[in-house]
XYZ file of C-alpha atoms in Angstrom:
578
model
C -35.567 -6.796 6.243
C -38.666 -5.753 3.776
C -36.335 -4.738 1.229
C -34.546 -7.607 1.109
C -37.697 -10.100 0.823
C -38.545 -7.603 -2.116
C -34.902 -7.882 -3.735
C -35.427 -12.176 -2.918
C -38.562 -11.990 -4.989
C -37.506 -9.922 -7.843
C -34.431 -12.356 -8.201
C -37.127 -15.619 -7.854
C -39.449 -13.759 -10.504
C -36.433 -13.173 -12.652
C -35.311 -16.773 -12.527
C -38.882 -17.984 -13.369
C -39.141 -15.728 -16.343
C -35.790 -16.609 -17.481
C -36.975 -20.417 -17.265
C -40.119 -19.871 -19.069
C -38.536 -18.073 -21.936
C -35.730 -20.792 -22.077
C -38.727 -23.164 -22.765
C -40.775 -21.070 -25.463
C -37.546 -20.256 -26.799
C -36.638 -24.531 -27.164
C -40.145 -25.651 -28.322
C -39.185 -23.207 -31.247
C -35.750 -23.923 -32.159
C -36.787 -27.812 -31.542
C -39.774 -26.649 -34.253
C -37.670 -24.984 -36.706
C -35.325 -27.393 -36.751
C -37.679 -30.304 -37.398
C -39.146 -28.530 -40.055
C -35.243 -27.900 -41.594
C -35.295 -31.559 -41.002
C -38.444 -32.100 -43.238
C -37.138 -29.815 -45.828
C -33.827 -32.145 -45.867
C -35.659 -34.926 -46.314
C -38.381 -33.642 -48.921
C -35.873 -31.932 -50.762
C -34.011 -35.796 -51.043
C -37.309 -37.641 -52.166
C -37.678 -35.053 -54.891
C -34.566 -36.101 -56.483
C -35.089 -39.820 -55.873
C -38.576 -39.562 -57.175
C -37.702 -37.742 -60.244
C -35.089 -40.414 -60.996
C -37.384 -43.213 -60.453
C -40.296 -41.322 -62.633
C -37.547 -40.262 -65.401
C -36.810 -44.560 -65.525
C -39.900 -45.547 -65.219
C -40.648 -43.243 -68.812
C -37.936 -44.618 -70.792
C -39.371 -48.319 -70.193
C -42.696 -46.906 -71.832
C -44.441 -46.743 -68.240
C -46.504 -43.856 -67.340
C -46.937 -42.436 -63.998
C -49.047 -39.056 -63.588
C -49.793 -39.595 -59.981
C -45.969 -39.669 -59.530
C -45.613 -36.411 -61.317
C -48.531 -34.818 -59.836
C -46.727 -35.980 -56.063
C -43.821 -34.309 -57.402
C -45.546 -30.826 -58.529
C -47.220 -30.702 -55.192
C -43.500 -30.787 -53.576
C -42.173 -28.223 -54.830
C -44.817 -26.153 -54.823
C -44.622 -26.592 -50.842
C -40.467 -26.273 -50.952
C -41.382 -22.594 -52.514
C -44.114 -21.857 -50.611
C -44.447 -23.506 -47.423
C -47.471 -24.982 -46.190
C -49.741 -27.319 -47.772
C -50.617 -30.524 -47.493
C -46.704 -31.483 -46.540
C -46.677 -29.623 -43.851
C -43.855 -27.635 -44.656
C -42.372 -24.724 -44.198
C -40.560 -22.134 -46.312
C -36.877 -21.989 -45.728
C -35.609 -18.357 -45.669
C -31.766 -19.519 -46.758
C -30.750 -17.839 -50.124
C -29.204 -19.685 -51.929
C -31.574 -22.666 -50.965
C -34.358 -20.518 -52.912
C -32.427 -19.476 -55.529
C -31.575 -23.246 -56.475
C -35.061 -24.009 -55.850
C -36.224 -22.221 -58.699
C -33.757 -23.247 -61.184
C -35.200 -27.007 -59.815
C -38.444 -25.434 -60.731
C -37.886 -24.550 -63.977
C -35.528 -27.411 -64.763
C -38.551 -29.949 -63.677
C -40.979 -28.000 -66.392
C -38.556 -28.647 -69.312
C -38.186 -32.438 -67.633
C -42.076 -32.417 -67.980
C -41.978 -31.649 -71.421
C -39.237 -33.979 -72.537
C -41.132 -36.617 -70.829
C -44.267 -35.974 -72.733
C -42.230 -35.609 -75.678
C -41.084 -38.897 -74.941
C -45.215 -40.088 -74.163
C -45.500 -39.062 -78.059
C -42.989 -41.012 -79.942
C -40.220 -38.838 -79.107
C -36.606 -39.933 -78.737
C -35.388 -40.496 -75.478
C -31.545 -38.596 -75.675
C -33.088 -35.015 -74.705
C -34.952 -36.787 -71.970
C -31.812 -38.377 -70.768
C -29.908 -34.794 -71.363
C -32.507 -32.985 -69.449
C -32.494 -35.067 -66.600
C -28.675 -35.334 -66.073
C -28.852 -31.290 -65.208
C -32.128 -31.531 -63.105
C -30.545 -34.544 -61.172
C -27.367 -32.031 -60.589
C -29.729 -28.931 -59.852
C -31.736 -31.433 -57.429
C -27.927 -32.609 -55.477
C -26.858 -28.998 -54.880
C -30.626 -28.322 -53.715
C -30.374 -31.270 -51.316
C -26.824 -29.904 -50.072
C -27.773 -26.323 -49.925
C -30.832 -27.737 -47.234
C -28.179 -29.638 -45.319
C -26.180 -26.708 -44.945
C -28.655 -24.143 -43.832
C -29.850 -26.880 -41.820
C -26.554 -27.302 -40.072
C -26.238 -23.534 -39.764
C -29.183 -23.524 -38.008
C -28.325 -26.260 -35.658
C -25.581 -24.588 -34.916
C -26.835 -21.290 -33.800
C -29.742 -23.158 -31.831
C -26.951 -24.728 -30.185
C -24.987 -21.714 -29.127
C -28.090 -19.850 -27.834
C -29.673 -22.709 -26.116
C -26.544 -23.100 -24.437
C -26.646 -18.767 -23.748
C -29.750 -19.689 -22.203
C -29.281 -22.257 -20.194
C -26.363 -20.876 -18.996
C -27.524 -17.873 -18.018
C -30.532 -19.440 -16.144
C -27.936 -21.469 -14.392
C -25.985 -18.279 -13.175
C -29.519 -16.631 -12.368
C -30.275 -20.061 -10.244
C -26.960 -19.718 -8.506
C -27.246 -16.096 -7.677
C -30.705 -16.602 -6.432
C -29.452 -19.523 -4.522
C -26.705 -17.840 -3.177
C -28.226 -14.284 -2.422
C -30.957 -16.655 -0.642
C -28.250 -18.418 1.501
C -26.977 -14.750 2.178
C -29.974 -13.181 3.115
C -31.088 -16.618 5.353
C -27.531 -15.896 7.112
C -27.880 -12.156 7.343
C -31.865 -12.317 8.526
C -30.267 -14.890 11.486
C -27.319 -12.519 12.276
C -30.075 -9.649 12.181
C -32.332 -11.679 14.787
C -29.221 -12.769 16.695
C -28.425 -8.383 16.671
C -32.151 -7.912 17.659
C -31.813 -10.413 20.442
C -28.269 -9.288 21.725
C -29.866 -5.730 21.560
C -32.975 -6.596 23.298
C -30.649 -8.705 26.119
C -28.361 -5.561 26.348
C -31.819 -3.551 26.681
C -33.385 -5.661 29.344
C -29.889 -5.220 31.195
C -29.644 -1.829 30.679
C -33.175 -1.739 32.491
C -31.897 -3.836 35.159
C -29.337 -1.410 35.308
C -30.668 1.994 36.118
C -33.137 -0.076 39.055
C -30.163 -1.778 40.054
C -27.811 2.037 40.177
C -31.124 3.987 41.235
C -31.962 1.530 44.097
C -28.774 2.354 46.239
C -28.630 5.615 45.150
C -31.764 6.105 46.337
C -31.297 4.630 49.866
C -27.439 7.172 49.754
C -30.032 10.023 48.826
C -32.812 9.514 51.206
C -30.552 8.284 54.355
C -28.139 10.980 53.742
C -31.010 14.036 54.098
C -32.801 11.900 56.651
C -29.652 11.518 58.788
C -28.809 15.188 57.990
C -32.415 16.061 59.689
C -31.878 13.513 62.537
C -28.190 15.661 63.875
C -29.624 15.362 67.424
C -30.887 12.000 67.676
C -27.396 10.156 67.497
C -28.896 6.453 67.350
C -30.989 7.395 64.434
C -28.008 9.148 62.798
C -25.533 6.559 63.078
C -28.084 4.007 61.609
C -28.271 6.207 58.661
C -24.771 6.560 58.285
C -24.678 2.489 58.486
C -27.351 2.146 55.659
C -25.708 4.585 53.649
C -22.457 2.615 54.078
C -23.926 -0.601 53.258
C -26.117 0.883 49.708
C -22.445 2.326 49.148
C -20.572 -1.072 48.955
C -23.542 -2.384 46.879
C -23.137 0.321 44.637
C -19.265 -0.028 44.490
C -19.934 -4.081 43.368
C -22.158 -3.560 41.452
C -19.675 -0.996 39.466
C -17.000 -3.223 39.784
C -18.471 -6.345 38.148
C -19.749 -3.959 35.082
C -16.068 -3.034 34.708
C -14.352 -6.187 35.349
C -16.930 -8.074 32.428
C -16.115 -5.328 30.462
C -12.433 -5.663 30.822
C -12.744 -9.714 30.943
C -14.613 -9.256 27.532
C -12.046 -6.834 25.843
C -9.150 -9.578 26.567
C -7.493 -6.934 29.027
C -7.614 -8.492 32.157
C -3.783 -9.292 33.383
C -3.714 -11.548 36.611
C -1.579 -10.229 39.470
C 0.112 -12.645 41.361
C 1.425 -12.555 44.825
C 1.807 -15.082 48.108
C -1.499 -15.708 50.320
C -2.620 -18.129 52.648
C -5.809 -20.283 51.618
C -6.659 -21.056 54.682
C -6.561 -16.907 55.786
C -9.664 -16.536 52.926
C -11.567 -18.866 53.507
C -11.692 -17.743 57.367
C -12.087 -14.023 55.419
C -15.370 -15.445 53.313
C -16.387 -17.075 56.267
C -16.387 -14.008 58.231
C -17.731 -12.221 55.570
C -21.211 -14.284 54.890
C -21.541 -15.484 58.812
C -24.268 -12.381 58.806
C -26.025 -13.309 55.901
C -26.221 -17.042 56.053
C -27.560 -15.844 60.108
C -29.837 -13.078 59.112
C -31.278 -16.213 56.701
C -30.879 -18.829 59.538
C -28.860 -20.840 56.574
C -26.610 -23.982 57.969
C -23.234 -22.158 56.341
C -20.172 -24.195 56.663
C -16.881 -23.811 55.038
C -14.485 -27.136 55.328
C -10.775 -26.929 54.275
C -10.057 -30.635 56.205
C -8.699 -31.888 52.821
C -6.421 -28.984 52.432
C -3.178 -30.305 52.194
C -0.963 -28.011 54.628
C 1.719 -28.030 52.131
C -0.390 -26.922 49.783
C -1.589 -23.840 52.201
C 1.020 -21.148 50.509
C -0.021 -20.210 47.187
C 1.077 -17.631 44.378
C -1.891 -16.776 42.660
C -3.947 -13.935 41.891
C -5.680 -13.810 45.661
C -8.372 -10.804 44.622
C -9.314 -13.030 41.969
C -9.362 -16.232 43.408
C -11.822 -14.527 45.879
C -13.809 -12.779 43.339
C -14.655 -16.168 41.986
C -15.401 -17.780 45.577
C -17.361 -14.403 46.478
C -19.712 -14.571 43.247
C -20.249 -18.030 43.570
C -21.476 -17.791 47.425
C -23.417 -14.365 46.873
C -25.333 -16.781 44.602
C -26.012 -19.677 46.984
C -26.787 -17.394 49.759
C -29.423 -15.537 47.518
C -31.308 -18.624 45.553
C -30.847 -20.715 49.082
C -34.472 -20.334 50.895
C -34.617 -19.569 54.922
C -33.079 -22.782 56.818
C -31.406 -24.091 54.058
C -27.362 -25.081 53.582
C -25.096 -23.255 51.735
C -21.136 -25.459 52.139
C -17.883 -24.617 50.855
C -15.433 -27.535 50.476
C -11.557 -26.809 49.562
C -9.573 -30.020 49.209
C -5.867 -30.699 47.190
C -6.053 -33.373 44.484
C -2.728 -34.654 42.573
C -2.446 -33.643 39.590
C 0.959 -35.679 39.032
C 3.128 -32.882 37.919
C 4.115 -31.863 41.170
C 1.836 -28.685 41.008
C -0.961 -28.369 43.363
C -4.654 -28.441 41.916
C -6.953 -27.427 44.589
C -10.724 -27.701 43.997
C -13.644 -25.542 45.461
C -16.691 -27.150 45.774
C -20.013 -24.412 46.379
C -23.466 -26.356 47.038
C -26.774 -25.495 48.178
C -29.827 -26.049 48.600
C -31.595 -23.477 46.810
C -34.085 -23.167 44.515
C -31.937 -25.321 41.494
C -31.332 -24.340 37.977
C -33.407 -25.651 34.692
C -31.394 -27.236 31.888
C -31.828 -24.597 29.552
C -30.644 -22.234 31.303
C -27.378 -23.869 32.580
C -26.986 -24.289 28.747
C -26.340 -20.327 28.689
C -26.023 -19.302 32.362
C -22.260 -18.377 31.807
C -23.255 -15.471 29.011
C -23.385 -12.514 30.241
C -26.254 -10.696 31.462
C -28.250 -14.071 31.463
C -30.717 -14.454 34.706
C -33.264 -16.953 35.279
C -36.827 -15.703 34.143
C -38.539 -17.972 36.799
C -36.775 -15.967 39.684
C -35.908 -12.692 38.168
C -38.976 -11.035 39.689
C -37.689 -12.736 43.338
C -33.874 -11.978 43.254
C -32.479 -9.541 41.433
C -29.598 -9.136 39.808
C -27.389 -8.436 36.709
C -26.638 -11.664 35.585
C -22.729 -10.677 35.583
C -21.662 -12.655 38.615
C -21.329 -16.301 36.827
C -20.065 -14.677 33.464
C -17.250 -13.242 35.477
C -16.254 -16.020 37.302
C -16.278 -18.270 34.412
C -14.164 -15.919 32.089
C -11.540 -15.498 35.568
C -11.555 -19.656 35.716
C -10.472 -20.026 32.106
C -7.754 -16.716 32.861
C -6.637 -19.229 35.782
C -6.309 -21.945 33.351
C -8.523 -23.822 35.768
C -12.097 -25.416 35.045
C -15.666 -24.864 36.257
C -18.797 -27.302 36.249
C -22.377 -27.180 37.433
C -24.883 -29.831 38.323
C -28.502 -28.931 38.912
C -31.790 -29.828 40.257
C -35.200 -28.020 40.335
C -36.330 -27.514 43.944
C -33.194 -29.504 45.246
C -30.088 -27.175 44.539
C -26.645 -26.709 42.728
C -23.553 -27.211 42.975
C -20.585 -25.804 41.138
C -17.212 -27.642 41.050
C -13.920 -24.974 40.167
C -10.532 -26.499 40.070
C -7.983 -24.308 39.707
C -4.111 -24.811 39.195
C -2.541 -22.833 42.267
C 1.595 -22.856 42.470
C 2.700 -23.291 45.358
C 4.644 -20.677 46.759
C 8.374 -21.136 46.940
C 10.479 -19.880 49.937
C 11.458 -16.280 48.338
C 7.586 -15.826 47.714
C 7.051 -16.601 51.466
C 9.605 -14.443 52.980
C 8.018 -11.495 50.742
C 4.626 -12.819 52.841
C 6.295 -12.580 55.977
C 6.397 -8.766 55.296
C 2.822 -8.873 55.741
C 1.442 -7.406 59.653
C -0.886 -8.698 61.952
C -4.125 -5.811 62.299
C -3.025 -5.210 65.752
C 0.532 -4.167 64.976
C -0.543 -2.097 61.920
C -1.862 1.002 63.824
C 1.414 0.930 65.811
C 3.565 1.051 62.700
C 1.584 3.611 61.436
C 1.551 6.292 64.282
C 4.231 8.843 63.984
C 4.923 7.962 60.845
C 5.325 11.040 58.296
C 3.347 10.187 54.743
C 3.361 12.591 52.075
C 0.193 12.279 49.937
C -0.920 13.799 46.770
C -4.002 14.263 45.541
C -6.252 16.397 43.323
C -9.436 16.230 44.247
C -9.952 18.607 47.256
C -12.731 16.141 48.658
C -10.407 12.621 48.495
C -7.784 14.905 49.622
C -9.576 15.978 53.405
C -10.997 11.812 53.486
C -7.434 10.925 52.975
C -5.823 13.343 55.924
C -8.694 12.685 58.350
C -8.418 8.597 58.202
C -4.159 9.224 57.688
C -3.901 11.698 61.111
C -6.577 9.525 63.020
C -3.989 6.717 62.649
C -1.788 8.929 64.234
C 0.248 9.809 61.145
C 2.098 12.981 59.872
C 0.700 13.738 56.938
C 1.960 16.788 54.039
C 0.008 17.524 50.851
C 0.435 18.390 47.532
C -1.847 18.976 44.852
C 0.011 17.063 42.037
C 2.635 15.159 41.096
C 4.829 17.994 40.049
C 4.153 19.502 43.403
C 4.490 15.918 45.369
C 7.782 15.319 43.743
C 9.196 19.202 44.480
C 8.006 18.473 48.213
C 10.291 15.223 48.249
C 13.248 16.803 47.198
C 12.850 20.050 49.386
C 12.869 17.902 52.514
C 15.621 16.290 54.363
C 16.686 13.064 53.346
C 14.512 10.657 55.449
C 11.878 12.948 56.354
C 9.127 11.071 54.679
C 8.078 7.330 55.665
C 5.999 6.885 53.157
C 4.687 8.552 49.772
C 0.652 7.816 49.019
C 0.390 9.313 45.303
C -2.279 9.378 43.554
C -2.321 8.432 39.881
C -4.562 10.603 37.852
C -3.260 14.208 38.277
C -3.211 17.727 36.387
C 0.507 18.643 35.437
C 2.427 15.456 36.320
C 0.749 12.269 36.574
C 1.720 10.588 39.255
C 3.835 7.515 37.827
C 5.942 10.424 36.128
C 6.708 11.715 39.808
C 7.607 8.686 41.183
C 9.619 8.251 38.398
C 11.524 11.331 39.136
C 11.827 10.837 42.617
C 13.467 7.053 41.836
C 15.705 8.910 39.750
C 16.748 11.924 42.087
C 19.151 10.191 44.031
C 18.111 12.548 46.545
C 18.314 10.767 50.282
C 16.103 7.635 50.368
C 13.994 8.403 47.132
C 15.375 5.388 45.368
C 13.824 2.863 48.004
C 11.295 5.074 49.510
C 8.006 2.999 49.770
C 5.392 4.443 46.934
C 2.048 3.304 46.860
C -0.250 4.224 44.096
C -3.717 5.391 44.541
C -6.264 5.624 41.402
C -9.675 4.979 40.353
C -8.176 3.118 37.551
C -9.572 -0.567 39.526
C -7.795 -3.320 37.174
C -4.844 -5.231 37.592
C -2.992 -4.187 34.804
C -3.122 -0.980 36.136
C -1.468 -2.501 39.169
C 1.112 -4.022 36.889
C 1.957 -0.808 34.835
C 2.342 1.324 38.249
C 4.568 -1.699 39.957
C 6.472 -1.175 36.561
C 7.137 2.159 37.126
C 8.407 2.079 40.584
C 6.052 1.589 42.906
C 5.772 -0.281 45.668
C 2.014 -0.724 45.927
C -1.435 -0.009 44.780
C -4.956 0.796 46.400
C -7.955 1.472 44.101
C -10.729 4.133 44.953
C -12.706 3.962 46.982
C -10.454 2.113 49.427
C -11.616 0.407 52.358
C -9.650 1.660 55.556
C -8.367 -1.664 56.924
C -7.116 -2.369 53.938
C -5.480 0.837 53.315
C -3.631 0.710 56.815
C -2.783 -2.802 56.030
C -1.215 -1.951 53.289
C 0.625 1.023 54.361
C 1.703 -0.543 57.644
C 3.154 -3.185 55.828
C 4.812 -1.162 53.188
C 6.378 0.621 56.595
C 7.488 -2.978 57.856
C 8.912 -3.900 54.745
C 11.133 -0.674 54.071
C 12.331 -0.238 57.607
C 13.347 -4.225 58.694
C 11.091 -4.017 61.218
């Protein structure tokens, strides 16, 4: 930034420079040219003069002040100076012709005395003829040089000014530059000192939870006997672990939302089965808060129930949005959820989600930028934290949706934000795939006794993986990779396995490779075989690229249990007509 203030002035001094030498450098052309001009003009009275003195003679009239004018002339024109004020010309031929005036103007003197003393008047008349000619070629020589002159003056005033216009316009420009580059450098600074401020937030926001895993692992690890105290370790730990998990989750999804990756995955779902889900979900927070938490779907059309949309989105939106309201919503205040259908008039269903509260309200300043990421409110950062990710998500997933997202706000008296989004109704292939889907009762039944071959790398995943598997009462066979997963398949008799749980990410063959080759064995039932894919790898078009492969399925790490038996029992369901 200092050097380029430096480099601005140097360019300002040069201009100013430039400007003041353009004007020393006209005052003395305009100078020098006047006085070419005077030189012109003396050099023309000289040969009027001398004609009107050289007349005046032959009528017998004597005029010594006119000769005396005349001496003084040309004694200037070869000298410069004096009392015409002028100056010397430094032309050449102008001085040569000069002189021959000179010394044609003596003889004229003496024929004109000669004249004065009874003299005839034919060698005055002779002598004058050749001054007069010497005088015309003098007068043309000064007109020429003169021109000349002009001309040059011209052609490097014109340098001049040229250049100082080019010197104005580079100035002008490099100022416009540097004025651009000193607001993209304070716009960098800014962005930097954001990305700082959330990289602070960060490491409290990562150490916090990580801290409460640490602490109520060893104290629970110290508390063995006491069972109670244990098992409310083990719940805290649980609870800082899902905070964690979030908190990881919206840092990858903004970064994948930002890097235009994000690919929506559509499937069937009930509206009416999330919004019981959400309302289950907050009922403990909006009690431990003594909030008045209501979620209304009256104006839910029931036609418009059955959607195909992305559902984990769709809920990610609703989630972030509530999370919010619950947070910035003081004790005994109301947090509502409204769904309702409005006609859009091209058949397709727009349903709009309506979040208010009665929180602590929004200023307008901040709504101007409160979709950017890692933007918080300063007046209630130091109350709830946060990363400022939540809203930046869920606006990016709206606009994904094709759907739109408002805000109204009031200090002290709450928001609310308005989200309509363009769900398609699902037609009646979509809901016979949803009919696959089991009720959590059933699930454990379809699981027991079910044989699962899962693979897996990691020896730790691997023994979470058998224990939750075999305390569903299911069979389970390992192998280490997908080489090793799809050798097991083919070794066993053809319907052995119910299920194949493989996991993505492996040494030797990756895991789509193997259930490649297992489609492609047409060994038993390996062509229909249910394969779910299991990675750490938690975005959608990850989900996309393994359902592109051949698989049936897909659960990112870590997975919750309910929904990994929901999604195995219904993968069993599906495959076996059951």
């Amino acid at each position: 930034m200092r050097k380029m203030k430096i480099q601005q002035k140097w360019m300002i001094a040069m201009v100013l420079v430039t400007f003041v030498g353009v004007g020393i450098f006209s005052f003395y052309i305009i100078k020098n040219l006047q006085g070419n001009a005077r030189i012109v003009n003396y050099s023309g009275i000289v040969r009027g003069a001398t004609q009107k003195l050289v007349k005046e003679e032959m009528y017998g009239k004597e005029n010594d002040d006119l000769i005396e004018r005349l001496d003084g002339i040309l004694y200037d024109l070869q000298n410069g100076d004096g009392e015409n004020q002028l100056e010397k010309m430094s032309d050449e031929q102008f001085s040569l012709l000069l002189e021959q005036v000179q010394r044609s103007w003596e003889e004229l003197k003496k024929e004109i005395l000669h004249v004065r003393e009874g003299g005839g008047l034919e060698s005055l008349f002779l002598q004058s003829e050749d001054y007069f000619n010497l005088a015309d070629k003098l007068v043309s020589a000064a007109e020429i040089y003169s021109e000349k002159q002009a001309r040059h003056a011209r052609f490097w005033l014109m340098s001049l000014y040229f250049i100082l216009i080019v010197l104005v316009a580079v100035t002008a420009i490099y100022g416009i530059r540097q004025k651009k580059m000193r607001e993209e450098l304070l716009q960098a600074e800014a962005a930097s000192k954001e990305k700082g401020s959330f990289l602070a937030r960060m490491s409290h926001e990562i150490r916090t939870p990580l801290n409460g895993i640490i602490g109520m692992t060893k104290i629970g690890i110290e508390s063995l006997p006491d069972v109670e105290k244990s098992g409310q370790c083990l719940a805290k730990i649980d609870k800082a672990s899902k905070f964690l998990l979030d908190l990881i989750n919206d840092i990858l999804d903004m970064s994948r939302i930002e890097s235009g990756k994000t690919v929506l995955l559509n499937r069937t779902f009930h509206l009416s089965e999330m919004l019981d889900d959400l309302r289950e979900l907050f009922a403990d927070q909006a009690k431990e808060k003594q909030l008045d938490f209501l979620i209304c779907q009256d104006n839910l059309d029931q036609g418009a129930d059955l959607v195909m949309a992305d559902e984990l989105r769709t809920r990610q939106i609703l989630i972030n949005l509530l999370s919010n309201a619950m947070k910035f919503t003081p004790q005994k205040g109301k947090v509502r959820l409204d769904a309702e259908s409005l006609n859009q008039g091209d058949g397709e269903p727009l349903i709009r989600f309506t979040v208010a509260d009665t929180g602590i309200g929004m200023p307008e300043e901040f709504m101007s930028k409160m979709f950017e990421p890692f933007e918080q409110q300063n007046s209630s950062s130091l109350i709830y934290q946060g990363t400022g990710l939540g809203l930046a998500i869920s606006f990016r997933l709206v606009e994904l949706m094709e759907g739109t997202i408002s805000v109204t706000s009031k200090i002290n008296e709450g928001t609310v934000f308005t989200i309509d989004l363009p769900l398609k109704q699902a037609g009646e292939e979509d809901t016979k795939e949803n009919s696959a889907n089991v009720s959590n009762q059933a699930e454990m039944g379809l699981l027991k006794g079910a044989h699962i071959l899962f693979a897996e790398d990691n020896e730790l995943n691997a023994e979470i993986i058998e224990y939750l598997l075999q305390n569903a009462g299911v069979h389970t066979s390992h192998a280490w990779d997908g080489e090793q997963a799809a050798a097991m398949f083919l070794e066993q008799e053809p319907g052995n396995f119910d299920l194949i749980l493989m996991d993505v990410q492996m040494p030797k063959m990756n895991g789509l490779e193997a259930a490649e080759k297992i489609r492609k064995s047409g060994h038993g039932n390996g062509a229909e075989i249910p394969i779910i894919a299991l990675t750490a790898n938690a975005f959608s078009e990850d989900a996309k690229e393994a359902m592109e492969r051949g698989m049936n399925g897909y659960l990112a790490k870590p997975i919750d249990n309910q929904e990994r038996y929901h999604a195995l029992a219904a993968q069993i369901k599906k495959h076996d007509g059951k």
